[in-house]
Coordinates of C-alpha atoms and ligand atoms in Angstrom, one line a residue:
M1 CA -31.5 -3.6 14.5
P2 CA -32.2 -6.2 11.8
E3 CA -33.9 -9.4 13.0
T4 CA -32.2 -11.5 10.4
L5 CA -28.8 -12.1 8.8
T6 CA -27.8 -11.6 5.2
V7 CA -26.4 -14.4 3.1
D8 CA -22.9 -12.8 3.4
E9 CA -23.2 -12.6 7.2
L10 CA -24.3 -16.2 7.3
L11 CA -21.4 -17.2 5.0
A12 CA -18.9 -15.4 7.3
L13 CA -20.4 -17.2 10.3
Y14 CA -20.2 -20.5 8.5
R15 CA -16.6 -19.9 7.6
T16 CA -15.7 -19.3 11.3
I17 CA -17.6 -22.4 12.4
K18 CA -16.0 -24.5 9.6
T19 CA -12.6 -23.2 10.5
I20 CA -13.0 -24.2 14.1
R21 CA -14.3 -27.6 13.2
T22 CA -11.5 -28.3 10.7
V23 CA -8.9 -27.1 13.2
E24 CA -10.3 -29.3 16.0
N25 CA -10.5 -32.3 13.8
S26 CA -6.9 -31.7 12.7
L27 CA -5.8 -31.5 16.3
T28 CA -7.4 -34.9 17.0
R29 CA -5.0 -36.4 14.4
L30 CA -2.0 -34.3 15.5
F31 CA -2.5 -35.1 19.1
A32 CA -2.8 -38.8 18.4
D33 CA 0.4 -38.6 16.4
G34 CA 2.2 -37.0 19.3
E35 CA 2.6 -33.6 17.6
V36 CA 0.8 -31.7 20.3
P37 CA 2.4 -31.6 23.8
G38 CA 0.2 -31.5 26.9
F39 CA -3.6 -31.9 27.1
I40 CA -6.1 -30.5 24.7
H41 CA -9.9 -30.0 25.1
L42 CA -11.8 -29.7 21.8
S43 CA -14.8 -27.6 21.2
V44 CA -16.3 -29.8 18.5
G45 CA -20.1 -29.2 18.5
Q46 CA -19.9 -25.9 20.3
E47 CA -18.5 -23.8 17.4
A48 CA -21.7 -21.8 16.8
I49 CA -21.3 -20.0 20.2
A50 CA -17.8 -18.8 19.5
A51 CA -18.7 -17.7 16.0
G52 CA -22.0 -16.0 17.0
I53 CA -20.7 -14.2 20.0
C54 CA -17.4 -13.0 18.4
S55 CA -19.2 -11.8 15.3
A56 CA -20.9 -9.1 17.3
L57 CA -17.7 -7.8 19.0
G58 CA -15.7 -4.7 17.9
D59 CA -11.9 -4.2 17.8
Q60 CA -11.8 -2.5 21.3
D61 CA -13.6 -5.4 23.0
T62 CA -11.8 -8.0 25.1
L63 CA -12.4 -11.6 26.1
A64 CA -11.2 -14.3 28.4
T65 CA -11.8 -17.9 27.8
T66 CA -11.4 -21.4 29.3
H67 CA -9.5 -24.7 28.9
R68 CA -11.9 -25.3 25.9
G69 CA -11.0 -22.0 24.2
H70 CA -9.8 -22.8 20.7
G71 CA -13.0 -21.7 19.1
H72 CA -13.1 -18.4 20.9
V73 CA -9.6 -17.3 20.0
L74 CA -10.0 -18.4 16.3
A75 CA -13.4 -16.6 16.1
R76 CA -11.8 -13.6 17.6
G77 CA -9.3 -13.6 14.7
L78 CA -6.1 -15.3 15.9
S79 CA -4.3 -16.3 12.7
L80 CA -4.1 -20.0 12.0
P81 CA -0.3 -20.2 11.8
H82 CA 0.0 -18.3 15.1
F83 CA -2.5 -20.7 16.6
F84 CA -1.1 -24.0 15.4
K85 CA 2.5 -23.0 16.3
E86 CA 1.3 -22.2 19.8
V87 CA -0.6 -25.4 20.3
M88 CA 2.2 -27.4 18.8
G89 CA 4.7 -25.7 21.1
K90 CA 6.7 -23.9 18.4
A91 CA 8.7 -20.7 18.8
G92 CA 6.6 -18.8 16.3
G93 CA 3.4 -19.4 18.3
V94 CA 1.4 -16.4 19.6
C95 CA 2.9 -16.9 23.1
G96 CA 6.3 -18.2 21.8
G97 CA 5.1 -21.8 22.1
R98 CA 5.3 -21.6 25.9
G99 CA 1.6 -21.3 26.6
G100 CA 0.0 -24.0 24.5
S101 CA -3.6 -24.9 24.1
M102 CA -4.8 -23.8 27.6
H103 CA -2.9 -20.5 27.7
V104 CA -3.4 -18.9 24.3
A105 CA -3.4 -15.1 24.7
D106 CA -3.1 -12.2 22.2
M107 CA -3.5 -8.8 23.8
D108 CA -3.2 -7.2 20.3
I109 CA -6.7 -8.5 19.5
G110 CA -8.2 -8.4 23.0
I111 CA -7.6 -12.1 23.9
L112 CA -6.8 -11.9 27.6
G113 CA -6.1 -15.6 27.7
A114 CA -7.4 -19.1 27.8
N115 CA -7.3 -20.6 31.3
G116 CA -6.8 -24.1 32.7
I117 CA -8.5 -23.1 36.1
V118 CA -12.2 -23.4 36.0
A119 CA -13.9 -20.0 36.2
A120 CA -10.6 -18.1 36.5
G121 CA -11.1 -16.2 33.2
I122 CA -14.3 -14.6 34.7
P123 CA -12.7 -12.2 37.1
I124 CA -10.0 -11.4 34.5
A125 CA -12.8 -10.3 32.1
M126 CA -14.4 -8.4 34.9
G127 CA -11.1 -6.5 35.5
S128 CA -11.0 -5.7 31.8
A129 CA -14.6 -4.5 32.0
V130 CA -13.5 -2.1 34.9
A131 CA -10.8 -0.9 32.6
H132 CA -13.2 -0.3 29.7
Q133 CA -15.5 1.7 32.1
T134 CA -12.7 3.7 33.8
R135 CA -10.9 4.5 30.6
K136 CA -14.2 5.1 28.6
T137 CA -13.0 2.9 25.8
G138 CA -16.5 2.2 24.7
G139 CA -15.5 -1.5 24.7
I140 CA -17.1 -4.4 26.5
A141 CA -15.4 -7.5 28.0
V142 CA -16.7 -11.1 27.4
A143 CA -16.2 -13.9 29.9
F144 CA -16.7 -17.4 28.3
F145 CA -17.2 -20.1 30.8
G146 CA -18.6 -23.6 31.0
D147 CA -21.5 -24.8 33.2
G148 CA -18.8 -26.3 35.6
A149 CA -18.1 -22.7 36.6
M150 CA -21.6 -22.2 38.0
A151 CA -20.6 -23.8 41.2
E152 CA -17.4 -21.6 41.6
G153 CA -17.6 -18.8 44.1
V154 CA -15.6 -16.4 41.9
L155 CA -18.5 -16.4 39.4
H156 CA -20.9 -15.4 42.2
E157 CA -18.5 -12.6 43.4
T158 CA -18.1 -11.4 39.8
L159 CA -21.9 -11.2 39.3
N160 CA -22.2 -9.2 42.5
M161 CA -19.5 -6.7 41.7
A162 CA -20.4 -6.4 38.0
A163 CA -24.0 -5.6 39.0
L164 CA -23.0 -3.1 41.7
W165 CA -20.7 -1.3 39.4
K166 CA -22.8 -1.7 36.2
L167 CA -19.9 -3.1 34.3
P168 CA -19.9 -3.7 30.6
L169 CA -19.4 -7.4 31.1
L170 CA -21.0 -10.1 28.9
L171 CA -21.1 -13.4 30.7
V172 CA -21.4 -16.3 28.2
C173 CA -22.0 -19.7 29.6
E174 CA -21.5 -22.6 27.3
N175 CA -23.8 -25.1 29.0
N176 CA -22.9 -28.5 27.5
G177 CA -24.3 -30.4 30.5
W178 CA -21.0 -31.9 31.5
S179 CA -18.2 -30.9 33.9
E180 CA -15.4 -33.3 33.1
F181 CA -17.1 -36.7 33.6
S182 CA -20.1 -35.7 35.7
P183 CA -23.4 -34.2 34.7
T184 CA -23.7 -30.6 35.9
S185 CA -26.9 -31.5 37.8
E186 CA -24.6 -33.4 40.3
Q187 CA -22.4 -30.4 40.9
F188 CA -24.7 -27.3 41.0
A189 CA -27.9 -27.2 43.0
G190 CA -29.2 -24.0 41.4
T191 CA -29.6 -22.6 37.9
L192 CA -27.7 -19.8 36.2
K193 CA -30.9 -18.0 35.6
G194 CA -31.6 -18.1 39.4
L195 CA -28.0 -17.0 40.1
A196 CA -28.2 -14.0 37.7
A197 CA -31.7 -13.1 39.2
A198 CA -30.2 -13.0 42.6
F199 CA -28.0 -10.1 41.5
K200 CA -30.8 -8.6 39.2
I201 CA -28.8 -9.3 36.1
P202 CA -30.8 -10.1 32.9
H203 CA -30.3 -13.7 31.8
Q204 CA -31.2 -15.1 28.4
Q205 CA -31.1 -18.7 27.4
L206 CA -30.1 -19.5 23.8
D207 CA -29.8 -22.5 21.5
G208 CA -26.1 -22.5 21.4
N209 CA -26.1 -24.6 18.2
D210 CA -28.1 -22.1 16.3
V211 CA -25.6 -19.5 15.1
R212 CA -28.2 -17.1 13.9
E213 CA -29.9 -17.1 17.3
V214 CA -26.6 -16.6 19.0
A215 CA -25.4 -13.8 16.7
L216 CA -28.6 -11.8 16.7
A217 CA -29.0 -12.1 20.5
T218 CA -25.4 -11.0 21.0
R219 CA -25.8 -8.0 18.8
K220 CA -28.6 -6.8 21.0
A221 CA -26.7 -7.6 24.1
V222 CA -23.6 -5.8 23.0
A223 CA -25.7 -2.7 22.1
T224 CA -27.2 -2.7 25.5
L225 CA -23.9 -3.2 27.2
R226 CA -22.4 -0.3 25.4
K227 CA -25.1 2.0 26.9
G228 CA -23.6 1.3 30.3
K229 CA -26.6 -0.4 31.8
G230 CA -24.6 -3.2 33.5
P231 CA -23.8 -6.9 32.9
L232 CA -25.8 -9.5 31.0
V233 CA -25.7 -13.3 31.0
L234 CA -26.2 -15.4 27.9
E235 CA -26.6 -19.1 28.6
C236 CA -25.9 -21.0 25.4
V237 CA -27.1 -24.6 25.6
T238 CA -25.0 -26.9 23.6
K239 CA -23.5 -30.4 23.3
R240 CA -20.0 -31.5 23.9
V241 CA -19.1 -34.0 21.2
R242 CA -15.6 -35.1 22.0
G243 CA -14.5 -36.3 25.4
H244 CA -13.6 -33.9 28.3
Y245 CA -10.0 -34.1 27.0
E246 CA -8.8 -35.6 23.8
G247 CA -8.4 -39.3 24.3
D248 CA -11.2 -39.5 26.8
P249 CA -13.3 -42.6 25.7
Q250 CA -16.5 -41.1 27.3
K251 CA -17.6 -44.4 28.8
Y252 CA -19.7 -42.5 31.3
R253 CA -22.1 -41.2 28.5
D254 CA -25.1 -43.2 27.5
A255 CA -25.7 -44.3 23.9
D256 CA -28.8 -42.1 23.5
D257 CA -26.8 -39.0 24.5
L258 CA -24.1 -39.8 22.0
A259 CA -26.6 -40.7 19.3
S260 CA -28.3 -37.3 19.7
L261 CA -25.3 -35.3 18.7
D262 CA -25.6 -35.4 14.9
A263 CA -29.2 -34.0 14.9
V264 CA -28.0 -30.7 16.4
D265 CA -24.6 -30.4 14.7
P266 CA -23.9 -26.7 14.2
V267 CA -22.1 -27.2 10.9
A268 CA -25.0 -29.1 9.3
R269 CA -27.5 -26.7 10.8
T270 CA -25.7 -23.6 9.5
R271 CA -25.7 -25.2 6.0
V272 CA -29.4 -25.5 6.3
L273 CA -29.7 -21.8 7.3
L274 CA -27.6 -20.9 4.3
Q275 CA -29.7 -22.9 1.9
E276 CA -32.9 -21.3 3.3
A277 CA -31.3 -17.9 2.9
G278 CA -30.5 -18.5 -0.7
A279 CA -26.8 -19.3 -0.7
T280 CA -25.7 -21.7 -3.5
R281 CA -24.2 -25.1 -2.8
E282 CA -21.1 -23.9 -4.7
Q283 CA -20.6 -20.9 -2.4
V284 CA -20.8 -23.2 0.7
D285 CA -18.5 -25.8 -0.8
Q286 CA -16.0 -23.1 -1.7
V287 CA -15.8 -22.1 2.0
D288 CA -15.1 -25.7 2.9
Q289 CA -12.4 -25.9 0.3
D290 CA -10.7 -22.6 1.3
V291 CA -10.8 -23.4 5.0
G292 CA -9.3 -26.9 4.4
A293 CA -6.4 -25.3 2.4
D294 CA -5.8 -22.6 5.0
V295 CA -5.7 -25.1 7.8
D296 CA -3.4 -27.5 5.9
A297 CA -1.0 -24.6 5.1
A298 CA -0.9 -23.4 8.7
I299 CA -0.1 -26.9 10.0
A300 CA 2.7 -27.2 7.4
Q301 CA 4.1 -23.9 8.6
A302 CA 3.9 -25.0 12.2
R303 CA 5.7 -28.3 11.5
E304 CA 8.5 -26.4 9.9
D305 CA 8.9 -23.9 12.8
S306 CA 11.5 -24.5 15.4
E307 CA 11.0 -25.3 19.1
P308 CA 11.5 -22.5 21.6
T309 CA 15.0 -22.2 23.0
Y310 CA 15.7 -23.2 26.6
E311 CA 16.8 -19.6 27.2
S312 CA 13.4 -18.2 26.2
A313 CA 11.7 -20.2 29.0
Q314 CA 11.6 -17.2 31.4
Q315 CA 10.9 -14.6 28.7
D316 CA 7.8 -12.5 29.5
V317 CA 7.5 -14.0 33.0
Y318 CA 8.7 -10.8 34.7
T319 CA 8.1 -7.2 33.7
L320 CA 10.9 -4.7 34.1
N321 CA 10.7 -0.9 34.4
L322 CA 7.1 -0.8 35.6
Ligands
LIG401 C1 -10.8 -24.6 40.0 C2 -10.7 -25.9 39.3 N1 -11.3 -27.0 39.7 C3 -11.3 -28.2 39.1 C4 -10.6 -28.3 37.9 C5 -10.5 -29.6 37.1 N2 -11.4 -29.4 35.9 C6 -10.8 -29.1 34.7 S1 -12.0 -28.9 33.5 C7 -13.2 -29.2 34.6 C8 -14.7 -29.2 34.1 C9 -15.1 -28.0 33.5 O1 -16.4 -28.1 33.1 P1 -17.1 -26.9 32.4 O2 -16.7 -25.6 33.1 O3 -18.5 -27.2 32.3 O4 -16.4 -26.8 31.0 P2 -16.4 -27.9 29.8 O5 -15.2 -28.8 30.1 O6 -17.7 -28.6 29.8 O7 -16.2 -27.1 28.6 C10 -12.7 -29.5 35.9 C11 -13.6 -29.8 37.1 C12 -9.9 -27.1 37.4 N3 -9.2 -27.1 36.3 N4 -10.0 -25.9 38.1

């Protein structure tokens, strides 16, 4: 397996990162203007994890994500109009505008759902891993979770069962050091490495803001998982840039912490990687331009879309003829 990425691969990763960043920044404005109902949790600063992990997945693979899941569903390939319509509560959204930011799901592309309950996506992904194993799909399941989930019993139970049954489950922790308004150190007495070791599951810590490191490590992890050797944990260390939820003034963070964010910005760092790999400034700027146009067009489409009808509220809640 190559130890490096080609310029084209890096450009594709940059496009994903830039798309997520542009979407999240647009949502800041749309939310402030009252065009987004409910709460949103932005993944600004954490885009390289979504891009790197999803770049290594195949069509048959599945994933479950969290309340901070915009990046994961976009990196997985959810179309921008489908995404914006959903988050803006429009009828043409991927879930008919009834799920919104924290409940985006698209079974057609293996997105089992975002989830507002901390750690709740983890056992869903494990269930999907059981299905991959039982049906011999050759696929793997990915559970994205934040460091806040480390203290949740359901993660511990999932590690146990996934290890016992050698499930094709990739557990991806986005460790941004915060769980809402408290540092993780105040909520979890152990470490994820220690937790994984307790169940004899290999654990690898990555720089989650280095897309090359994440993408290359995930390729290897996915290849191992497809051999049926059991679950793996990737702990991607990163920084949360925006507040816990959009509108959170982050008064609980100290100035040094906030000042350190620019130095590790994954957009800027990927531009440096591209430059070192020989990409031209024009190539990179073209990506920015294309992404900006795509996002603007998707927002325009979402604005024109209608709201869901009252009658559609119960659609897809119950399944008939099981
Ligand atoms: C079971 C449960 N407990 C508490 C909450 C309230 N809550 C919402 S997000 C959050 C913090 C999550 O932190 P983390 O998992 O690290 O993700 P991050 O927000 O940093 O991406 C908490 C405690 C919840 N939604 N679900």
